[in-house]
Amino acid sequence: MGIIRVNNIRIYTNHGCLEEEAKIGSEYRVDIEVQADLQKSAESDALADTVDYVHLNKIAKEEMAIRSKLLEHVAKRILDRIFNEIPLVEEGTISVSKINPPIGGNVEEVVIVLKDVRKS
């Protein structure tokens, strides 16, 4: 088993429950970690034998572009697509961070983390 991480995917979009968040938007960060059997790709040196991190980045960007009220919802959509589109992935962890959230205080970010495993 091996780990592939795609860290600090920066996206400006409009998630949130407040009407202002829908209009103005804000900056988000997505971090993806997947676990998969990487032995074959380590030997073959072939992209077809591994988890393509370009594909992971594409999924994150596309799902983040769809407005959600809750970060949990968008993170679950990202995880679901990873499992649906990349059969090699056995486990995944998604972190979605809202940078400078409008919560009435000096808060750098709020982060939600969802983790899941492939269902048989």
XYZ file of C-alpha atoms in Angstrom:
120
model
C 0.000 0.000 0.000
C 1.178 3.512 -0.751
C -0.016 7.077 -0.279
C -0.477 9.842 -2.822
C -1.138 13.372 -1.565
C -2.229 16.416 -3.517
C -1.863 19.339 -1.117
C -2.899 22.950 -1.139
C -5.243 23.028 -4.134
C -6.337 26.681 -4.088
C -9.802 27.566 -5.344
C -11.879 30.737 -5.190
C -15.579 29.802 -5.044
C -18.818 30.508 -3.187
C -19.695 27.838 -0.619
C -21.518 28.662 2.591
C -24.899 29.206 4.193
C -24.833 33.000 4.097
C -26.235 34.903 1.126
C -23.139 37.113 1.127
C -20.929 34.050 0.673
C -22.870 33.108 -2.453
C -22.392 36.594 -3.917
C -18.842 37.419 -2.866
C -17.195 34.016 -2.561
C -13.971 33.291 -0.752
C -10.742 31.350 -0.942
C -10.609 27.635 -0.172
C -7.902 25.023 0.093
C -8.375 21.322 -0.639
C -5.961 18.587 0.426
C -6.369 15.037 -0.862
C -4.735 11.876 0.421
C -5.438 8.495 -1.148
C -4.107 5.056 -0.354
C -3.625 2.528 -3.107
C -1.437 -0.390 -4.094
C 1.489 1.370 -5.794
C 3.752 -1.675 -6.199
C 2.916 -2.224 -9.867
C 3.557 1.409 -10.819
C 6.769 1.452 -8.784
C 8.029 -1.392 -10.996
C 6.468 -0.468 -14.348
C 7.031 3.314 -14.349
C 3.682 3.554 -16.207
C 1.053 6.200 -15.478
C -1.699 3.668 -16.252
C -0.592 1.628 -13.220
C -0.992 4.379 -10.615
C -3.383 7.036 -9.332
C -2.990 10.060 -11.594
C -2.780 13.138 -9.374
C -3.888 15.269 -12.319
C -7.190 13.366 -12.158
C -7.452 13.982 -8.395
C -6.882 17.714 -8.914
C -9.509 17.812 -11.694
C -12.120 16.136 -9.470
C -11.449 18.588 -6.633
C -11.708 21.635 -8.917
C -14.900 20.445 -10.605
C -16.673 19.582 -7.353
C -15.559 22.777 -5.633
C -17.130 24.734 -8.523
C -20.574 23.376 -7.540
C -22.021 25.485 -4.732
C -22.720 23.759 -1.422
C -23.924 25.188 1.854
C -21.680 22.860 3.854
C -18.050 21.934 3.324
C -18.899 18.406 4.443
C -21.180 18.054 1.424
C -18.573 19.101 -1.118
C -15.914 16.911 0.539
C -18.225 13.882 0.299
C -18.835 14.568 -3.383
C -15.071 14.674 -3.962
C -14.591 11.359 -2.127
C -17.489 9.719 -3.979
C -16.079 10.715 -7.361
C -12.608 9.479 -6.458
C -13.984 6.053 -5.564
C -16.237 5.989 -8.644
C -13.598 7.089 -11.145
C -10.336 5.660 -9.804
C -10.664 1.926 -9.020
C -7.128 1.682 -7.609
C -7.982 3.925 -4.615
C -8.761 1.926 -1.447
C -8.954 4.770 1.100
C -9.272 8.507 0.840
C -9.087 11.548 3.086
C -10.279 14.968 1.963
C -9.657 18.223 3.828
C -11.554 21.332 2.749
C -10.491 24.618 4.337
C -12.296 27.949 4.168
C -9.672 30.675 4.406
C -10.652 33.710 6.539
C -14.213 32.526 7.249
C -16.852 35.177 8.044
C -17.530 34.015 11.606
C -17.133 37.239 13.541
C -13.568 36.766 14.713
C -9.968 36.684 13.634
C -9.863 33.088 12.385
C -7.320 31.996 9.784
C -9.350 29.044 8.508
C -11.925 26.423 9.299
C -11.222 22.888 8.129
C -13.378 19.819 7.730
C -11.862 16.395 7.151
C -13.708 13.390 5.754
C -12.210 9.933 5.457
C -13.696 6.884 3.771
C -12.749 3.435 2.515
C -13.856 1.674 -0.640
C -17.011 -0.363 -0.116
C -16.872 -3.913 -1.452
